[in-house]
Amino acid sequence: MQASPILIRAATWVLSAGPGPTDILIESGRIAAIGRELTPPAGVRVIDARDRLVAPGLVNAHWHSPMQLSAGTSDRMNHKVFMWENQVDTANRSQEEIYLSAVVGCLQMLKSGTTAVIDHFPEQGFGLDDVATVVKAYEDCGMRAVVGLRIFDGEYSDIVPPAERMTPQLRAALATGNTLQPRPLRESLDLVRAAIDKFDRTAGRIRVFPAPSNPVRCSDAMLVACQQMAQELDTGVHCHLLETRTQAELAARAYGRGMVEHMEAIGALSARWSCAHCNWLSPAEIAIMSRHGAVAVLNPESNLKIGSGVPPIPALLAAGVPCAVGTDGASTNDNLILQDAMQLIAILHRAQEPERRRWVTVDDAIAIATTGGAQAMREGELGSLVPGAKADLVLYDLSAPWWIPLNDPAQQLVFGERGGSVDTVIVDGAVVVENGRHTTIDEKAVLNAARAILPGIRRRNAGVHTIAAAIAALE
Ligand SMILES: [Zn+2]
């Protein structure tokens, strides 16, 4: 979607350049110039930005589009219970269901100021047709995205009870209805490679990465192969990492060392990796992440909702680990409001840190949600409003009550406004939201179609429900 040049005229404030009036000229998907009273080229489209804050689009660096229809279904569930309940809602979906749940999420994100996302897609076995469908959703929505193809060749041993606690009914249900059966290593790698060949760099803004589900569910061979494939094809690698204490314990038992120590030792860690959660990293593992430049993608709302841990944000930042932020899927965090996650990044540790000068700042939180996310996506020219940067930006209406009075736009973005005043959204130089409405998606039709999907999926997955209910009874 390569659009004609755009001149954003007389913005009241540009984050983080300061007060205006400031003009921003966008050409060929990039910011061509920023300054006062720029001379517009012929044929330019002018957007009046008086009473507007212009901010970089936020980057949601960890999300699961398949879970998007499960908002409001999972209060007081821990990691093991939610993981199985979520299988009931996401396994065996049709192409239309895959498409609609991604588009509903894209609409939520774009309309609240998020312009780019890493979608850790899907959990169960998938085919090239499924990848084509979700890529089409991002293409149609005009969003920037990484589709991380979630693979594993080991057991989900972190979410099944140990053998001595397993009931005969649960064992039988797992034998017949387990949607998380590992696929052979070679098959998964061939599929990911084929998907990258076919879909990576679609529309110039949709990437496809290998995305091991979680290193504790993968063989060394798979982890090393993902690193090698990323190197060869110049992609990133996305994964979950040490979300729960159980995962840290499983790694210690299997390898006699921390998961990250093991990944480093086998050559499966580099700056190409972005790792969601990172709640249970040891100090030694934080140092390793820093040394390799691997990105920690923080998901504080998800971690608090399902009680899986607290990300060590000040320690990560102090050690120089690049950080990004994600919402995670709707089962563990029912909203995609990245401003909420930014606020938690800034305040989560304050009660435990008596020295206020060590607290995470608003500027840290904004950098994590913009340039940090860009680093996770391996988009070096994304996340800031400077000449040459990719033109993903958001205009907030400063006449909306959340901004009145305008004291400090950065603080009010993190601690106050929640996306309700998003007026115009530009991704890759194209206007995708105008006056708060998507410019190409028929929102009403999509939302109506998505309303009725979930009961049908649940009926289809009654076998998985038996497992989920048995796990919930044990947990
Ligand atoms: Zn996740």
Short mmCIF file of C-alpha atoms and ligand atoms in Angstrom, two decimals:
data_model
loop_
_atom_site.label_atom_id
_atom_site.label_comp_id
_atom_site.label_asym_id
_atom_site.label_seq_id
_atom_site.Cartn_x
_atom_site.Cartn_y
_atom_site.Cartn_z
CA MET A 1 0.00 0.00 0.00
CA GLN A 2 2.34 2.77 -1.19
CA ALA A 3 0.48 6.04 -0.80
CA SER A 4 0.93 9.54 -2.14
CA PRO A 5 3.03 12.05 -0.13
CA ILE A 6 1.46 13.37 3.07
CA LEU A 7 2.09 16.65 4.84
CA ILE A 8 1.09 16.71 8.49
CA ARG A 9 0.56 20.41 8.94
CA ALA A 10 1.12 22.45 12.11
CA ALA A 11 1.13 19.71 14.75
CA THR A 12 0.65 21.16 18.23
CA TRP A 13 3.18 18.78 19.73
CA VAL A 14 5.49 16.09 18.32
CA LEU A 15 6.78 13.40 20.66
CA SER A 16 9.60 13.80 21.50
CA ALA A 17 10.56 16.91 19.50
CA GLY A 18 8.40 19.16 21.65
CA PRO A 19 5.84 21.89 21.01
CA GLY A 20 5.02 23.06 17.49
CA PRO A 21 3.57 24.14 15.22
CA THR A 22 5.55 21.45 13.40
CA ASP A 23 5.14 20.02 9.91
CA ILE A 24 6.04 16.42 9.02
CA LEU A 25 6.47 15.45 5.39
CA ILE A 26 6.01 11.76 4.52
CA GLU A 27 7.18 10.34 1.20
CA SER A 28 7.62 6.75 0.04
CA GLY A 29 6.71 5.35 3.43
CA ARG A 30 9.29 7.39 5.32
CA ILE A 31 9.54 10.67 7.16
CA ALA A 32 11.19 12.93 4.59
CA ALA A 33 11.41 16.11 6.68
CA ILE A 34 10.33 17.62 10.00
CA GLY A 35 10.27 21.37 10.54
CA ARG A 36 8.29 24.58 10.47
CA GLU A 37 6.28 25.57 7.43
CA LEU A 38 7.69 22.96 5.07
CA THR A 39 7.01 23.55 1.39
CA PRO A 40 4.63 20.82 0.22
CA PRO A 41 5.52 18.96 -2.99
CA ALA A 42 2.93 18.79 -5.77
CA GLY A 43 0.08 16.38 -5.22
CA VAL A 44 0.65 16.16 -1.48
CA ARG A 45 -2.19 15.23 0.83
CA VAL A 46 -2.40 17.68 3.74
CA ILE A 47 -3.54 16.57 7.20
CA ASP A 48 -4.37 19.43 9.52
CA ALA A 49 -2.67 18.63 12.85
CA ARG A 50 -3.68 21.69 14.84
CA ASP A 51 -4.68 20.46 18.31
CA ARG A 52 -3.00 17.13 17.63
CA LEU A 53 -0.16 15.28 19.33
CA VAL A 54 1.90 13.29 16.83
CA ALA A 55 3.58 10.26 18.42
CA PRO A 56 5.39 7.22 17.05
CA GLY A 57 3.10 4.22 16.60
CA LEU A 58 3.41 1.81 19.53
CA VAL A 59 4.81 -1.69 18.97
CA ASN A 60 3.05 -4.62 20.63
CA ALA A 61 5.98 -7.05 20.65
CA HIS A 62 4.12 -10.12 21.91
CA TRP A 63 0.56 -11.08 21.05
CA HIS A 64 -1.35 -14.17 19.91
CA SER A 65 -3.99 -13.44 17.30
CA PRO A 66 -5.69 -16.85 17.76
CA MET A 67 -6.70 -15.94 21.33
CA GLN A 68 -8.37 -12.67 20.40
CA LEU A 69 -11.91 -14.01 20.69
CA SER A 70 -11.34 -15.25 24.27
CA ALA A 71 -11.46 -11.90 26.05
CA GLY A 72 -13.57 -12.13 29.19
CA THR A 73 -13.28 -15.90 29.59
CA SER A 74 -10.41 -16.51 31.97
CA ASP A 75 -10.44 -14.84 35.35
CA ARG A 76 -8.52 -16.57 38.18
CA MET A 77 -6.77 -19.03 35.89
CA ASN A 78 -3.14 -19.86 36.41
CA HIS A 79 -0.79 -20.65 33.52
CA LYS A 80 -1.61 -24.36 33.30
CA VAL A 81 -5.37 -23.87 33.44
CA PHE A 82 -5.44 -21.00 30.96
CA MET A 83 -3.17 -22.85 28.51
CA TRP A 84 -5.64 -25.72 28.19
CA GLU A 85 -8.76 -23.53 28.22
CA ASN A 86 -7.20 -21.55 25.43
CA GLN A 87 -6.75 -24.75 23.40
CA VAL A 88 -10.52 -25.22 23.48
CA ASP A 89 -10.96 -21.75 21.96
CA THR A 90 -8.19 -21.81 19.36
CA ALA A 91 -7.68 -25.34 18.00
CA ASN A 92 -9.10 -26.53 14.66
CA ARG A 93 -10.15 -23.13 13.34
CA SER A 94 -11.42 -22.39 9.85
CA GLN A 95 -9.67 -19.88 7.61
CA GLU A 96 -12.44 -17.37 8.22
CA GLU A 97 -12.03 -17.74 11.99
CA ILE A 98 -8.25 -17.27 11.75
CA TYR A 99 -8.76 -14.14 9.65
CA LEU A 100 -11.48 -12.56 11.75
CA SER A 101 -9.74 -12.97 15.10
CA ALA A 102 -6.62 -11.32 13.68
CA VAL A 103 -8.59 -8.44 12.15
CA VAL A 104 -10.52 -7.78 15.39
CA GLY A 105 -7.18 -7.49 17.18
CA CYS A 106 -5.72 -5.24 14.47
CA LEU A 107 -8.70 -2.89 14.78
CA GLN A 108 -8.27 -2.71 18.56
CA MET A 109 -4.57 -2.00 18.22
CA LEU A 110 -4.70 0.53 15.39
CA LYS A 111 -7.56 2.45 16.96
CA SER A 112 -5.67 2.76 20.24
CA GLY A 113 -2.33 3.84 18.75
CA THR A 114 -0.46 0.58 18.15
CA THR A 115 0.82 0.27 14.59
CA ALA A 116 3.02 -2.85 14.71
CA VAL A 117 2.78 -6.26 16.31
CA ILE A 118 4.62 -9.54 16.77
CA ASP A 119 1.99 -12.26 16.47
CA HIS A 120 3.19 -15.54 18.00
CA PHE A 121 0.97 -17.62 15.77
CA PRO A 122 -0.67 -20.41 16.41
CA GLU A 123 -0.01 -22.98 19.05
CA GLN A 124 -1.27 -26.12 17.36
CA GLY A 125 -0.15 -27.68 14.11
CA PHE A 126 -0.64 -25.32 11.17
CA GLY A 127 -0.20 -25.26 7.42
CA LEU A 128 0.84 -22.76 4.78
CA ASP A 129 -2.82 -21.92 4.17
CA ASP A 130 -3.17 -20.73 7.77
CA VAL A 131 -0.09 -18.53 7.40
CA ALA A 132 -1.47 -17.10 4.14
CA THR A 133 -4.71 -16.20 5.92
CA VAL A 134 -3.14 -14.37 8.83
CA VAL A 135 -0.71 -12.57 6.51
CA LYS A 136 -3.73 -11.46 4.47
CA ALA A 137 -5.32 -10.07 7.64
CA TYR A 138 -2.28 -7.85 8.25
CA GLU A 139 -2.16 -6.91 4.60
CA ASP A 140 -5.83 -5.89 4.58
CA CYS A 141 -5.54 -3.97 7.87
CA GLY A 142 -2.42 -2.11 6.77
CA MET A 143 -0.64 -3.05 9.96
CA ARG A 144 3.08 -3.73 10.31
CA ALA A 145 3.57 -7.26 11.64
CA VAL A 146 5.90 -10.10 12.36
CA VAL A 147 4.16 -13.46 12.10
CA GLY A 148 6.21 -15.70 14.39
CA LEU A 149 5.54 -19.32 13.46
CA ARG A 150 5.24 -21.24 16.67
CA ILE A 151 6.94 -24.62 16.52
CA PHE A 152 8.01 -27.23 19.07
CA ASP A 153 9.26 -30.81 18.90
CA GLY A 154 9.05 -31.73 22.58
CA GLU A 155 6.24 -32.11 25.08
CA TYR A 156 4.41 -29.24 26.75
CA SER A 157 5.70 -30.73 29.99
CA ASP A 158 5.31 -27.42 31.83
CA ILE A 159 1.51 -27.61 31.61
CA VAL A 160 0.75 -31.27 32.31
CA PRO A 161 0.76 -32.67 35.83
CA PRO A 162 3.62 -34.97 36.85
CA ALA A 163 2.94 -38.69 36.31
CA GLU A 164 2.05 -39.36 39.96
CA ARG A 165 -0.76 -36.77 39.86
CA MET A 166 -2.16 -37.87 36.50
CA THR A 167 -5.63 -39.44 36.78
CA PRO A 168 -6.58 -42.31 34.42
CA GLN A 169 -9.28 -40.08 32.87
CA LEU A 170 -6.78 -37.33 32.15
CA ARG A 171 -4.28 -39.79 30.72
CA ALA A 172 -6.97 -41.16 28.39
CA ALA A 173 -8.12 -37.69 27.35
CA LEU A 174 -4.55 -36.62 26.59
CA ALA A 175 -4.02 -39.74 24.50
CA THR A 176 -6.90 -38.87 22.19
CA GLY A 177 -7.56 -35.12 22.29
CA ASN A 178 -4.18 -33.47 22.84
CA THR A 179 -3.91 -30.60 20.37
CA LEU A 180 -0.31 -29.99 21.39
CA GLN A 181 1.24 -33.12 19.93
CA PRO A 182 4.75 -32.32 18.73
CA ARG A 183 5.45 -32.50 15.02
CA PRO A 184 8.74 -34.01 13.76
CA LEU A 185 11.59 -31.49 13.72
CA ARG A 186 12.27 -31.69 9.98
CA GLU A 187 8.60 -31.19 9.11
CA SER A 188 8.36 -28.03 11.24
CA LEU A 189 11.55 -26.55 9.86
CA ASP A 190 10.53 -27.25 6.25
CA LEU A 191 7.16 -25.60 6.85
CA VAL A 192 8.68 -22.49 8.42
CA ARG A 193 11.22 -22.18 5.63
CA ALA A 194 8.48 -22.52 3.00
CA ALA A 195 6.39 -19.88 4.79
CA ILE A 196 9.32 -17.47 4.93
CA ASP A 197 10.05 -18.06 1.24
CA LYS A 198 6.47 -17.35 0.35
CA PHE A 199 5.35 -14.62 2.76
CA ASP A 200 8.31 -12.85 4.36
CA ARG A 201 8.34 -9.13 3.47
CA THR A 202 4.78 -9.22 2.07
CA ALA A 203 3.73 -5.65 1.20
CA GLY A 204 7.14 -4.55 2.48
CA ARG A 205 6.00 -4.58 6.10
CA ILE A 206 4.97 -8.13 7.04
CA ARG A 207 7.78 -10.41 8.20
CA VAL A 208 7.76 -14.11 8.99
CA PHE A 209 10.09 -15.46 11.71
CA PRO A 210 10.73 -18.89 13.16
CA ALA A 211 9.26 -18.82 16.66
CA PRO A 212 9.97 -21.77 18.94
CA SER A 213 7.08 -22.00 21.39
CA ASN A 214 9.34 -22.07 24.42
CA PRO A 215 12.88 -23.48 24.64
CA VAL A 216 11.78 -25.96 27.34
CA ARG A 217 9.43 -27.50 24.75
CA CYS A 218 12.10 -27.78 22.03
CA SER A 219 15.10 -29.96 21.31
CA ASP A 220 18.56 -28.41 21.09
CA ALA A 221 18.50 -29.27 17.38
CA MET A 222 15.36 -27.19 16.86
CA LEU A 223 16.70 -24.17 18.77
CA VAL A 224 20.00 -24.24 16.89
CA ALA A 225 18.19 -24.69 13.56
CA CYS A 226 16.04 -21.61 14.27
CA GLN A 227 19.15 -19.53 14.96
CA GLN A 228 20.78 -20.81 11.76
CA MET A 229 17.68 -20.23 9.66
CA ALA A 230 17.36 -16.68 11.00
CA GLN A 231 20.99 -16.03 10.15
CA GLU A 232 20.67 -17.47 6.67
CA LEU A 233 17.37 -15.78 5.77
CA ASP A 234 17.97 -12.60 7.79
CA THR A 235 14.96 -12.91 10.08
CA GLY A 236 14.58 -12.72 13.83
CA VAL A 237 13.59 -15.54 16.19
CA HIS A 238 10.71 -15.05 18.61
CA CYS A 239 9.89 -17.26 21.61
CA HIS A 240 8.46 -17.45 25.10
CA LEU A 241 11.15 -17.68 27.77
CA LEU A 242 10.95 -18.49 31.48
CA GLU A 243 7.40 -17.28 31.91
CA THR A 244 6.74 -19.57 34.88
CA ARG A 245 8.75 -20.94 37.77
CA THR A 246 7.93 -24.46 36.51
CA GLN A 247 9.74 -23.71 33.25
CA ALA A 248 12.87 -22.60 35.14
CA GLU A 249 12.73 -25.77 37.24
CA LEU A 250 12.29 -27.99 34.18
CA ALA A 251 15.32 -26.38 32.54
CA ALA A 252 17.48 -26.82 35.64
CA ARG A 253 16.48 -30.50 35.80
CA ALA A 254 17.02 -31.15 32.09
CA TYR A 255 20.26 -29.23 31.56
CA GLY A 256 21.80 -28.82 35.01
CA ARG A 257 21.91 -25.06 34.34
CA GLY A 258 19.63 -22.15 33.52
CA MET A 259 17.68 -22.17 30.25
CA VAL A 260 19.54 -19.13 28.91
CA GLU A 261 22.91 -20.53 29.97
CA HIS A 262 22.01 -23.63 27.99
CA MET A 263 20.88 -21.64 24.95
CA GLU A 264 24.16 -19.74 24.94
CA ALA A 265 26.17 -22.95 25.30
CA ILE A 266 24.51 -24.61 22.28
CA GLY A 267 24.71 -21.47 20.11
CA ALA A 268 20.98 -20.69 20.14
CA LEU A 269 20.97 -17.08 21.30
CA SER A 270 21.85 -13.82 19.57
CA ALA A 271 20.56 -10.31 18.92
CA ARG A 272 18.08 -11.92 16.52
CA TRP A 273 16.13 -13.38 19.46
CA SER A 274 13.21 -11.66 21.15
CA CYS A 275 12.00 -13.54 24.20
CA ALA A 276 8.61 -12.95 25.77
CA HIS A 277 8.20 -12.73 29.58
CA CYS A 278 11.70 -13.39 31.02
CA ASN A 279 10.20 -13.46 34.53
CA TRP A 280 12.51 -16.10 36.00
CA LEU A 281 15.91 -15.12 34.59
CA SER A 282 18.76 -15.45 37.09
CA PRO A 283 21.29 -12.58 37.37
CA ALA A 284 23.74 -14.70 35.35
CA GLU A 285 21.11 -15.17 32.62
CA ILE A 286 20.37 -11.44 32.54
CA ALA A 287 24.09 -10.86 31.91
CA ILE A 288 24.02 -13.39 29.06
CA MET A 289 20.99 -11.72 27.44
CA SER A 290 22.82 -8.41 27.64
CA ARG A 291 26.03 -9.80 26.19
CA HIS A 292 24.18 -11.20 23.16
CA GLY A 293 21.80 -8.26 22.72
CA ALA A 294 18.78 -10.57 22.90
CA VAL A 295 15.54 -8.62 23.45
CA ALA A 296 13.38 -9.22 26.55
CA VAL A 297 9.72 -8.65 25.67
CA LEU A 298 7.94 -7.73 28.91
CA ASN A 299 4.29 -8.66 29.42
CA PRO A 300 3.51 -7.35 32.91
CA GLU A 301 -0.28 -7.41 32.68
CA SER A 302 -0.38 -11.03 31.53
CA ASN A 303 2.11 -12.04 34.23
CA LEU A 304 0.08 -10.40 36.98
CA LYS A 305 -3.29 -11.69 35.74
CA ILE A 306 -2.27 -15.35 35.73
CA GLY A 307 0.19 -15.04 38.60
CA SER A 308 3.12 -16.35 36.57
CA GLY A 309 5.77 -13.97 37.89
CA VAL A 310 7.07 -10.43 37.84
CA PRO A 311 9.52 -9.38 35.12
CA PRO A 312 12.80 -8.04 36.59
CA ILE A 313 12.53 -4.75 34.67
CA PRO A 314 14.98 -2.56 36.63
CA ALA A 315 17.61 -5.33 36.59
CA LEU A 316 17.18 -5.86 32.84
CA LEU A 317 17.49 -2.14 32.13
CA ALA A 318 20.47 -1.74 34.48
CA ALA A 319 22.24 -4.63 32.72
CA GLY A 320 21.60 -3.08 29.30
CA VAL A 321 19.27 -5.82 28.04
CA PRO A 322 17.20 -4.38 25.17
CA CYS A 323 13.55 -4.40 26.29
CA ALA A 324 10.26 -4.33 24.38
CA VAL A 325 6.69 -4.72 25.65
CA GLY A 326 3.71 -6.84 24.67
CA THR A 327 0.14 -7.34 25.76
CA ASP A 328 0.18 -11.13 25.30
CA GLY A 329 -3.01 -12.86 24.14
CA ALA A 330 -6.54 -11.99 25.21
CA SER A 331 -6.84 -14.98 27.57
CA THR A 332 -4.13 -13.55 29.80
CA ASN A 333 -4.79 -9.87 29.17
CA ASP A 334 -8.18 -8.90 27.86
CA ASN A 335 -7.13 -5.61 26.31
CA LEU A 336 -4.61 -4.56 23.67
CA ILE A 337 -4.09 -1.11 25.13
CA LEU A 338 -0.32 -0.78 25.07
CA GLN A 339 -0.50 2.42 27.13
CA ASP A 340 -1.63 0.23 30.07
CA ALA A 341 1.41 -1.99 29.65
CA MET A 342 3.69 1.07 29.44
CA GLN A 343 2.29 2.37 32.70
CA LEU A 344 2.98 -0.95 34.44
CA ILE A 345 6.53 -0.99 33.08
CA ALA A 346 7.07 2.36 34.74
CA ILE A 347 5.43 1.69 38.11
CA LEU A 348 5.55 -2.06 38.78
CA HIS A 349 8.67 -1.91 40.93
CA ARG A 350 8.29 1.39 42.69
CA ALA A 351 6.89 0.03 45.95
CA GLN A 352 9.92 -2.25 46.31
CA GLU A 353 12.53 0.40 45.46
CA PRO A 354 12.87 3.08 48.14
CA GLU A 355 15.33 5.11 46.03
CA ARG A 356 13.02 6.96 43.66
CA ARG A 357 15.92 7.95 41.40
CA ARG A 358 16.25 4.30 40.37
CA TRP A 359 12.63 4.04 39.23
CA VAL A 360 11.86 3.32 35.58
CA THR A 361 11.03 6.61 33.86
CA VAL A 362 8.27 7.59 31.47
CA ASP A 363 10.91 8.03 28.77
CA ASP A 364 12.14 4.47 29.43
CA ALA A 365 8.58 3.15 29.08
CA ILE A 366 8.01 5.01 25.80
CA ALA A 367 11.35 3.84 24.39
CA ILE A 368 10.50 0.24 25.33
CA ALA A 369 7.13 0.51 23.53
CA THR A 370 8.60 2.13 20.41
CA THR A 371 12.29 1.66 19.56
CA GLY A 372 12.52 -1.40 21.83
CA GLY A 373 9.68 -3.05 19.95
CA ALA A 374 11.29 -2.05 16.65
CA GLN A 375 14.45 -3.85 17.73
CA ALA A 376 12.45 -7.00 18.52
CA MET A 377 10.96 -6.80 15.01
CA ARG A 378 14.41 -6.11 13.54
CA GLU A 379 13.13 -2.84 12.10
CA GLY A 380 16.00 -0.47 12.85
CA GLU A 381 14.38 2.57 11.25
CA LEU A 382 11.14 2.31 13.18
CA GLY A 383 9.92 3.85 16.43
CA SER A 384 11.08 7.46 16.34
CA LEU A 385 9.97 10.57 14.50
CA VAL A 386 13.13 11.66 12.71
CA PRO A 387 13.91 12.20 9.03
CA GLY A 388 14.60 8.86 7.34
CA ALA A 389 12.53 6.82 9.81
CA LYS A 390 9.69 4.62 8.63
CA ALA A 391 6.45 6.58 8.76
CA ASP A 392 4.37 4.75 11.38
CA LEU A 393 2.75 7.44 13.47
CA VAL A 394 -0.37 8.35 15.39
CA LEU A 395 -2.26 11.63 15.77
CA TYR A 396 -4.04 12.02 19.11
CA ASP A 397 -6.83 14.62 19.38
CA LEU A 398 -5.69 17.03 22.09
CA SER A 399 -9.18 18.47 22.43
CA ALA A 400 -10.35 15.17 23.97
CA PRO A 401 -10.91 15.29 27.75
CA TRP A 402 -7.98 12.96 28.53
CA TRP A 403 -5.50 15.62 27.44
CA ILE A 404 -7.05 18.61 29.19
CA PRO A 405 -5.05 20.42 30.38
CA LEU A 406 -1.98 19.48 28.39
CA ASN A 407 0.75 19.49 31.04
CA ASP A 408 3.20 16.88 29.76
CA PRO A 409 2.28 14.81 26.69
CA ALA A 410 4.76 12.00 27.49
CA GLN A 411 3.52 11.53 31.05
CA GLN A 412 -0.09 11.81 29.96
CA LEU A 413 0.46 9.21 27.22
CA VAL A 414 1.87 6.70 29.72
CA PHE A 415 -0.20 7.46 32.82
CA GLY A 416 -3.38 8.99 31.45
CA GLU A 417 -4.85 8.65 27.98
CA ARG A 418 -5.76 5.08 26.89
CA GLY A 419 -6.09 5.34 23.12
CA GLY A 420 -9.58 6.86 23.18
CA SER A 421 -8.43 10.03 21.42
CA VAL A 422 -6.64 8.37 18.50
CA ASP A 423 -7.77 10.28 15.44
CA THR A 424 -5.44 9.39 12.57
CA VAL A 425 -3.04 6.47 12.16
CA ILE A 426 -0.40 6.21 9.46
CA VAL A 427 1.50 2.98 8.82
CA ASP A 428 4.27 2.73 6.24
CA GLY A 429 3.22 6.12 4.92
CA ALA A 430 -0.44 5.17 4.35
CA VAL A 431 -3.43 6.47 6.31
CA VAL A 432 -5.14 3.41 7.83
CA VAL A 433 -7.30 5.17 10.43
CA GLU A 434 -8.97 8.51 9.75
CA ASN A 435 -11.33 10.29 12.16
CA GLY A 436 -11.10 7.19 14.35
CA ARG A 437 -12.36 4.82 11.61
CA HIS A 438 -10.41 2.27 9.61
CA THR A 439 -10.07 3.48 6.04
CA THR A 440 -10.43 0.13 4.21
CA ILE A 441 -11.92 -2.48 6.56
CA ASP A 442 -15.71 -2.68 6.85
CA GLU A 443 -15.58 -2.59 10.64
CA LYS A 444 -19.25 -3.32 11.16
CA ALA A 445 -19.22 -6.39 8.94
CA VAL A 446 -16.05 -7.79 10.51
CA LEU A 447 -17.21 -7.24 14.07
CA ASN A 448 -20.64 -8.71 13.38
CA ALA A 449 -19.10 -11.79 11.80
CA ALA A 450 -16.72 -12.23 14.76
CA ARG A 451 -19.49 -12.07 17.38
CA ALA A 452 -20.81 -15.58 16.83
CA ILE A 453 -17.64 -17.60 16.26
CA LEU A 454 -16.62 -18.83 19.69
CA PRO A 455 -19.47 -21.25 20.52
CA GLY A 456 -18.88 -23.17 17.29
CA ILE A 457 -15.16 -23.56 17.95
CA ARG A 458 -15.91 -24.79 21.46
CA ARG A 459 -18.37 -27.40 20.20
CA ARG A 460 -15.77 -28.59 17.70
CA ASN A 461 -13.17 -28.94 20.46
CA ALA A 462 -15.21 -30.85 23.02
CA GLY A 463 -12.40 -33.43 23.31
CA VAL A 464 -9.91 -30.75 24.33
CA HIS A 465 -12.44 -29.43 26.81
CA THR A 466 -12.29 -32.78 28.63
CA ILE A 467 -8.54 -32.27 29.12
CA ALA A 468 -8.97 -28.64 30.18
CA ALA A 469 -11.63 -29.56 32.75
CA ALA A 470 -9.48 -32.35 34.19
CA ILE A 471 -6.46 -30.05 34.47
CA ALA A 472 -8.58 -27.31 36.07
CA ALA A 473 -9.84 -29.82 38.66
CA LEU A 474 -6.25 -30.75 39.58
CA GLU A 475 -4.86 -27.24 39.66
ZN ZN B 1 2.49 -15.51 24.91
#
